[in-house]
Amino acid sequence: MRWLLSLLLAGCATSPVYDNVPMTFRGDWVPQMQSCDTALKLVVERDRLVLKNGIDTQTFKDIDVCHSCVGGSKSDGIEIWLIPAFGTQRPSPFIVRLNADKVLGVARLGFKDDGLKQRFPLDEVPLKRCENRIPASGSP
């Protein structure tokens, strides 16, 4: 019995744990100076991030929701980071900063991958969240 408990605890210690992205941050994020109909956007979902630029899209999973990346243990929790591909063998290609620079409702992406930066020109561009729209049929 004791060995089983040790095995379970060891498994928990080595497996990454991913939080769901909070509801307040889910939706389409577009450059502040553009309308919500723009083709260039970041889509934040419960467990994935999608970059879009027209028909070019790329999806990222394994999202780490970091509530203390700014300030560590003294973090006020205002700025939250989303780190895609967390816990994989590759470094994260970008970081999403929600409430960036402690400005509520503003997001910024920081790209580490030059190819993504060219395909999706959103690097350090202030983004706003668009209100979710209900389709004309009334279904979600």
Coordinates of N, CA and C in Angstrom, one line a residue:
M1 N 0.8 -1.2 0.0 CA 0.0 0.0 0.0 C 0.9 1.3 0.0
R2 N 1.9 1.2 0.8 CA 2.8 2.4 0.9 C 3.5 2.7 -0.4
W3 N 3.9 1.6 -1.1 CA 4.6 1.8 -2.4 C 3.6 2.4 -3.5
L4 N 2.3 2.0 -3.4 CA 1.3 2.6 -4.3 C 1.2 4.1 -4.1
L5 N 1.1 4.5 -2.9 CA 1.0 5.9 -2.6 C 2.2 6.7 -3.1
S6 N 3.4 6.1 -2.9 CA 4.7 6.7 -3.4 C 4.7 6.8 -4.9
L7 N 4.2 5.8 -5.5 CA 4.1 5.8 -7.0 C 3.1 6.9 -7.5
L8 N 2.0 7.0 -6.9 CA 1.0 8.0 -7.3 C 1.6 9.4 -7.0
L9 N 2.2 9.7 -5.9 CA 2.8 11.0 -5.6 C 3.9 11.3 -6.6
A10 N 4.7 10.3 -7.0 CA 5.8 10.6 -7.9 C 5.2 10.9 -9.3
G11 N 4.1 10.3 -9.7 CA 3.5 10.6 -11.0 C 3.0 12.0 -11.0
C12 N 2.4 12.5 -9.9 CA 1.9 13.8 -9.8 C 3.0 14.8 -9.9
A13 N 4.1 14.5 -9.3 CA 5.2 15.5 -9.3 C 5.9 15.7 -10.6
T14 N 5.8 14.7 -11.5 CA 6.4 14.8 -12.8 C 5.5 15.2 -14.0
S15 N 4.2 15.1 -13.7 CA 3.2 15.4 -14.8 C 2.8 16.9 -14.8
P16 N 3.0 17.6 -15.9 CA 2.5 19.0 -15.9 C 1.0 19.1 -15.6
V17 N 0.6 20.1 -14.9 CA -0.8 20.3 -14.7 C -1.2 21.6 -15.4
Y18 N -2.2 21.5 -16.2 CA -2.7 22.7 -17.0 C -4.0 23.2 -16.5
D19 N -4.1 24.4 -16.2 CA -5.3 25.1 -15.8 C -6.1 25.4 -17.1
N20 N -7.4 25.5 -17.0 CA -8.2 26.0 -18.1 C -8.1 27.6 -18.1
V21 N -8.1 28.2 -19.2 CA -8.0 29.6 -19.3 C -9.3 30.2 -18.7
P22 N -9.2 31.1 -17.8 CA -10.5 31.7 -17.2 C -11.4 32.3 -18.3
M23 N -12.7 32.1 -18.0 CA -13.8 32.6 -18.9 C -13.6 34.0 -19.4
T24 N -13.2 34.9 -18.5 CA -13.1 36.3 -18.8 C -12.1 36.6 -19.9
F25 N -11.2 35.7 -20.2 CA -10.2 35.9 -21.2 C -10.5 35.1 -22.5
R26 N -11.5 34.3 -22.5 CA -11.8 33.5 -23.7 C -12.4 34.4 -24.8
G27 N -12.1 34.1 -26.0 CA -12.7 34.8 -27.1 C -11.7 35.3 -28.1
D28 N -12.2 36.1 -29.0 CA -11.3 36.7 -30.1 C -10.6 37.9 -29.6
W29 N -9.3 38.0 -29.8 CA -8.5 39.2 -29.4 C -7.9 39.8 -30.7
V30 N -8.2 41.0 -31.0 CA -7.8 41.7 -32.2 C -7.0 43.0 -31.9
P31 N -6.3 43.5 -32.9 CA -5.6 44.7 -32.6 C -6.6 45.8 -32.2
Q32 N -6.2 46.6 -31.2 CA -7.1 47.6 -30.7 C -7.7 48.6 -31.7
M33 N -6.9 48.9 -32.7 CA -7.3 49.9 -33.7 C -8.1 49.2 -34.9
Q34 N -8.5 47.9 -34.8 CA -9.2 47.2 -35.8 C -10.6 46.8 -35.3
S35 N -11.4 46.5 -36.3 CA -12.8 46.0 -35.9 C -12.7 44.5 -35.6
C36 N -13.7 44.0 -34.9 CA -13.7 42.6 -34.5 C -13.8 41.7 -35.7
D37 N -14.1 42.2 -36.9 CA -14.2 41.4 -38.1 C -12.9 41.1 -38.8
T38 N -11.8 41.7 -38.3 CA -10.5 41.6 -38.9 C -10.1 40.1 -39.0
A39 N -9.3 39.8 -40.0 CA -8.8 38.4 -40.2 C -7.6 38.1 -39.3
L40 N -6.9 39.1 -38.8 CA -5.8 38.9 -38.0 C -6.2 38.9 -36.5
K41 N -6.1 37.7 -35.8 CA -6.5 37.7 -34.4 C -5.9 36.5 -33.7
L42 N -6.0 36.6 -32.4 CA -5.7 35.5 -31.5 C -7.1 35.0 -30.9
V43 N -7.3 33.7 -31.0 CA -8.5 33.1 -30.4 C -8.1 32.4 -29.2
V44 N -8.6 32.8 -28.0 CA -8.3 32.1 -26.8 C -9.5 31.2 -26.4
E45 N -9.2 29.9 -26.3 CA -10.3 29.0 -25.9 C -9.9 28.4 -24.5
R46 N -10.8 27.5 -24.0 CA -10.6 26.9 -22.7 C -9.2 26.2 -22.6
D47 N -8.8 25.5 -23.6 CA -7.5 24.7 -23.5 C -6.6 24.9 -24.7
R48 N -6.8 25.9 -25.5 CA -6.0 26.1 -26.7 C -5.9 27.6 -27.1
L49 N -4.9 27.9 -27.9 CA -4.8 29.2 -28.4 C -4.7 29.0 -30.0
V50 N -5.4 29.9 -30.7 CA -5.3 29.8 -32.2 C -4.9 31.1 -32.7
L51 N -3.9 31.1 -33.5 CA -3.5 32.3 -34.2 C -4.1 32.3 -35.6
K52 N -4.7 33.4 -36.1 CA -5.4 33.5 -37.4 C -4.9 34.7 -38.1
N53 N -4.7 34.5 -39.4 CA -4.4 35.6 -40.3 C -5.0 35.2 -41.7
G54 N -6.3 35.5 -41.9 CA -7.0 35.1 -43.1 C -7.2 33.6 -43.0
I55 N -6.8 32.9 -44.0 CA -6.9 31.4 -44.0 C -5.8 30.7 -43.3
D56 N -4.7 31.4 -43.0 CA -3.6 30.9 -42.3 C -3.9 30.8 -40.8
T57 N -3.9 29.6 -40.2 CA -4.2 29.4 -38.8 C -3.2 28.4 -38.2
Q58 N -2.9 28.6 -36.9 CA -2.1 27.6 -36.2 C -2.6 27.5 -34.8
T59 N -2.8 26.2 -34.3 CA -3.3 26.0 -33.0 C -2.2 25.5 -32.1
F60 N -2.3 25.9 -30.8 CA -1.4 25.5 -29.8 C -2.1 25.0 -28.6
K61 N -1.6 23.9 -28.0 CA -2.3 23.3 -26.9 C -1.3 23.3 -25.7
D62 N -1.6 22.5 -24.7 CA -0.7 22.4 -23.5 C -0.4 23.8 -22.9
I63 N -1.5 24.5 -22.6 CA -1.4 25.9 -22.1 C -1.2 25.9 -20.6
D64 N -0.1 26.6 -20.2 CA 0.1 26.9 -18.8 C -0.5 28.3 -18.5
V65 N -1.4 28.4 -17.5 CA -1.9 29.6 -17.1 C -1.2 30.1 -15.9
C66 N -0.3 31.1 -16.0 CA 0.6 31.5 -15.0 C 0.0 32.8 -14.3
H67 N -0.4 32.6 -13.0 CA -0.9 33.8 -12.3 C 0.1 34.6 -11.5
S68 N 1.3 34.0 -11.5 CA 2.4 34.7 -10.7 C 3.7 34.9 -11.5
C69 N 3.6 34.9 -12.8 CA 4.8 35.1 -13.6 C 5.3 36.6 -13.5
V70 N 4.5 37.5 -13.2 CA 4.9 38.9 -12.9 C 4.9 39.1 -11.4
G71 N 6.0 39.2 -10.8 CA 6.1 39.4 -9.4 C 6.3 38.2 -8.5
G72 N 6.2 37.0 -9.1 CA 6.4 35.8 -8.3 C 5.5 35.7 -7.1
S73 N 6.0 35.4 -5.9 CA 5.1 35.3 -4.8 C 4.4 36.6 -4.3
K74 N 5.0 37.7 -4.8 CA 4.4 39.0 -4.5 C 3.4 39.5 -5.6
S75 N 3.1 38.6 -6.5 CA 2.2 39.0 -7.6 C 0.9 39.4 -7.1
D76 N 0.3 40.5 -7.8 CA -1.0 40.9 -7.4 C -2.1 40.2 -8.3
G77 N -1.6 39.4 -9.2 CA -2.5 38.5 -10.0 C -3.2 39.3 -11.1
I78 N -2.9 40.5 -11.4 CA -3.6 41.3 -12.4 C -3.2 40.8 -13.8
E79 N -1.9 40.8 -14.0 CA -1.3 40.3 -15.3 C -1.2 38.8 -15.3
I80 N -1.8 38.1 -16.2 CA -1.8 36.6 -16.3 C -1.1 36.3 -17.6
W81 N -0.3 35.3 -17.6 CA 0.4 34.8 -18.8 C -0.2 33.5 -19.2
L82 N -0.3 33.3 -20.5 CA -0.6 32.0 -21.2 C 0.6 31.6 -21.9
I83 N 1.1 30.4 -21.6 CA 2.3 29.9 -22.2 C 2.0 28.6 -22.9
P84 N 1.9 28.7 -24.3 CA 1.6 27.4 -25.0 C 2.7 26.5 -25.1
A85 N 2.4 25.2 -25.4 CA 3.4 24.2 -25.5 C 4.3 24.0 -24.3
F86 N 3.7 24.3 -23.1 CA 4.4 24.2 -21.8 C 4.5 22.7 -21.5
G87 N 5.7 22.4 -21.1 CA 6.0 21.0 -20.7 C 6.3 20.1 -21.8
T88 N 6.4 20.6 -23.1 CA 6.8 19.8 -24.2 C 8.3 19.9 -24.3
Q89 N 8.9 19.2 -25.2 CA 10.3 19.2 -25.4 C 10.9 20.5 -26.1
R90 N 10.0 21.3 -26.7 CA 10.4 22.5 -27.4 C 10.0 23.7 -26.5
P91 N 10.8 24.8 -26.7 CA 10.4 26.0 -26.0 C 9.1 26.6 -26.5
S92 N 8.4 27.3 -25.7 CA 7.2 27.9 -26.1 C 7.5 28.9 -27.2
P93 N 6.7 28.9 -28.3 CA 6.9 29.8 -29.4 C 6.5 31.3 -29.1
F94 N 5.7 31.5 -28.1 CA 5.2 32.9 -27.8 C 4.6 32.8 -26.4
I95 N 4.4 34.0 -25.8 CA 3.7 34.2 -24.5 C 2.6 35.2 -24.7
V96 N 1.5 34.9 -24.2 CA 0.3 35.9 -24.2 C 0.3 36.5 -22.8
R97 N 0.3 37.8 -22.8 CA 0.2 38.5 -21.5 C -1.2 39.2 -21.5
L98 N -2.0 38.7 -20.6 CA -3.4 39.2 -20.4 C -3.4 40.3 -19.3
N99 N -4.1 41.4 -19.6 CA -4.0 42.6 -18.7 C -2.5 43.0 -18.7
A100 N -2.0 43.1 -19.9 CA -0.6 43.4 -20.1 C -0.2 44.7 -19.5
D101 N 0.9 44.7 -18.8 CA 1.4 45.9 -18.1 C 0.4 46.5 -17.1
K102 N -0.4 45.5 -16.6 CA -1.5 45.8 -15.6 C -2.6 46.8 -16.1
V103 N -2.8 46.7 -17.5 CA -3.9 47.5 -18.1 C -5.0 46.5 -18.3
L104 N -6.1 46.6 -17.6 CA -7.2 45.7 -17.7 C -7.8 45.7 -19.2
G105 N -8.0 44.5 -19.7 CA -8.6 44.3 -21.0 C -7.7 44.4 -22.2
V106 N -6.4 44.5 -21.9 CA -5.4 44.6 -23.0 C -4.5 43.3 -22.9
A107 N -4.3 42.7 -24.1 CA -3.4 41.6 -24.2 C -2.2 41.9 -25.2
R108 N -1.1 41.3 -25.0 CA 0.0 41.4 -25.9 C 0.7 40.1 -26.0
L109 N 1.1 39.8 -27.2 CA 1.9 38.6 -27.5 C 3.3 38.9 -27.6
G110 N 4.2 38.1 -27.1 CA 5.6 38.2 -27.3 C 6.1 37.0 -28.0
F111 N 6.4 37.1 -29.3 CA 6.9 36.0 -30.1 C 8.3 35.7 -29.9
K112 N 8.7 34.4 -29.8 CA 10.0 33.9 -29.7 C 10.4 33.3 -31.0
D113 N 9.4 33.0 -31.9 CA 9.6 32.3 -33.1 C 9.4 33.3 -34.3
D114 N 10.5 33.5 -35.0 CA 10.5 34.5 -36.1 C 9.5 34.2 -37.2
G115 N 9.4 32.9 -37.5 CA 8.4 32.5 -38.6 C 7.0 32.8 -38.2
L116 N 6.6 32.6 -36.9 CA 5.3 32.9 -36.5 C 5.1 34.4 -36.5
K117 N 6.1 35.1 -36.1 CA 6.1 36.6 -36.0 C 5.8 37.2 -37.4
Q118 N 6.3 36.6 -38.5 CA 6.0 37.1 -39.8 C 4.6 36.7 -40.3
R119 N 4.2 35.4 -40.0 CA 2.9 34.9 -40.4 C 1.8 35.6 -39.7
F120 N 2.0 36.0 -38.4 CA 0.9 36.6 -37.6 C 1.5 37.8 -36.9
P121 N 1.5 39.0 -37.7 CA 2.1 40.2 -37.2 C 1.4 40.8 -36.0
L122 N 1.5 40.2 -34.8 CA 0.8 40.7 -33.6 C 1.8 40.9 -32.5
D123 N 3.1 40.8 -32.8 CA 4.1 40.9 -31.7 C 4.1 42.3 -31.1
E124 N 3.8 42.3 -29.8 CA 3.7 43.4 -28.9 C 2.6 44.5 -29.3
V125 N 1.7 44.0 -30.2 CA 0.6 44.9 -30.6 C -0.5 44.8 -29.5
P126 N -1.0 45.9 -29.0 CA -2.1 45.9 -28.0 C -3.3 45.3 -28.6
L127 N -3.9 44.3 -27.9 CA -5.1 43.6 -28.4 C -6.3 43.9 -27.5
K128 N -7.5 43.9 -28.0 CA -8.7 44.0 -27.3 C -9.5 42.7 -27.5
R129 N -10.3 42.4 -26.5 CA -11.2 41.2 -26.6 C -12.5 41.6 -27.2
C130 N -13.0 40.9 -28.2 CA -14.3 41.2 -28.8 C -15.4 40.4 -28.1
E131 N -16.5 41.0 -28.0 CA -17.6 40.3 -27.4 C -18.0 39.1 -28.3
N132 N -18.3 38.0 -27.6 CA -18.8 36.8 -28.4 C -20.1 37.1 -29.1
R133 N -20.2 36.7 -30.3 CA -21.4 36.9 -31.1 C -22.2 35.7 -31.2
I134 N -23.5 35.8 -31.1 CA -24.4 34.6 -31.2 C -24.8 34.5 -32.7
P135 N -24.6 33.4 -33.3 CA -25.0 33.2 -34.7 C -26.5 33.6 -34.9
A136 N -26.9 33.9 -36.1 CA -28.3 34.3 -36.4 C -29.3 33.3 -36.1
S137 N -28.8 32.0 -36.1 CA -29.8 30.9 -35.8 C -30.1 30.8 -34.3
G138 N -29.3 31.5 -33.5 CA -29.5 31.5 -32.1 C -28.8 30.4 -31.4
S139 N -28.1 29.5 -32.1 CA -27.4 28.5 -31.4 C -26.0 29.0 -31.1
P140 N -25.4 28.5 -30.0 CA -24.0 29.0 -29.6 C -22.9 28.5 -30.6

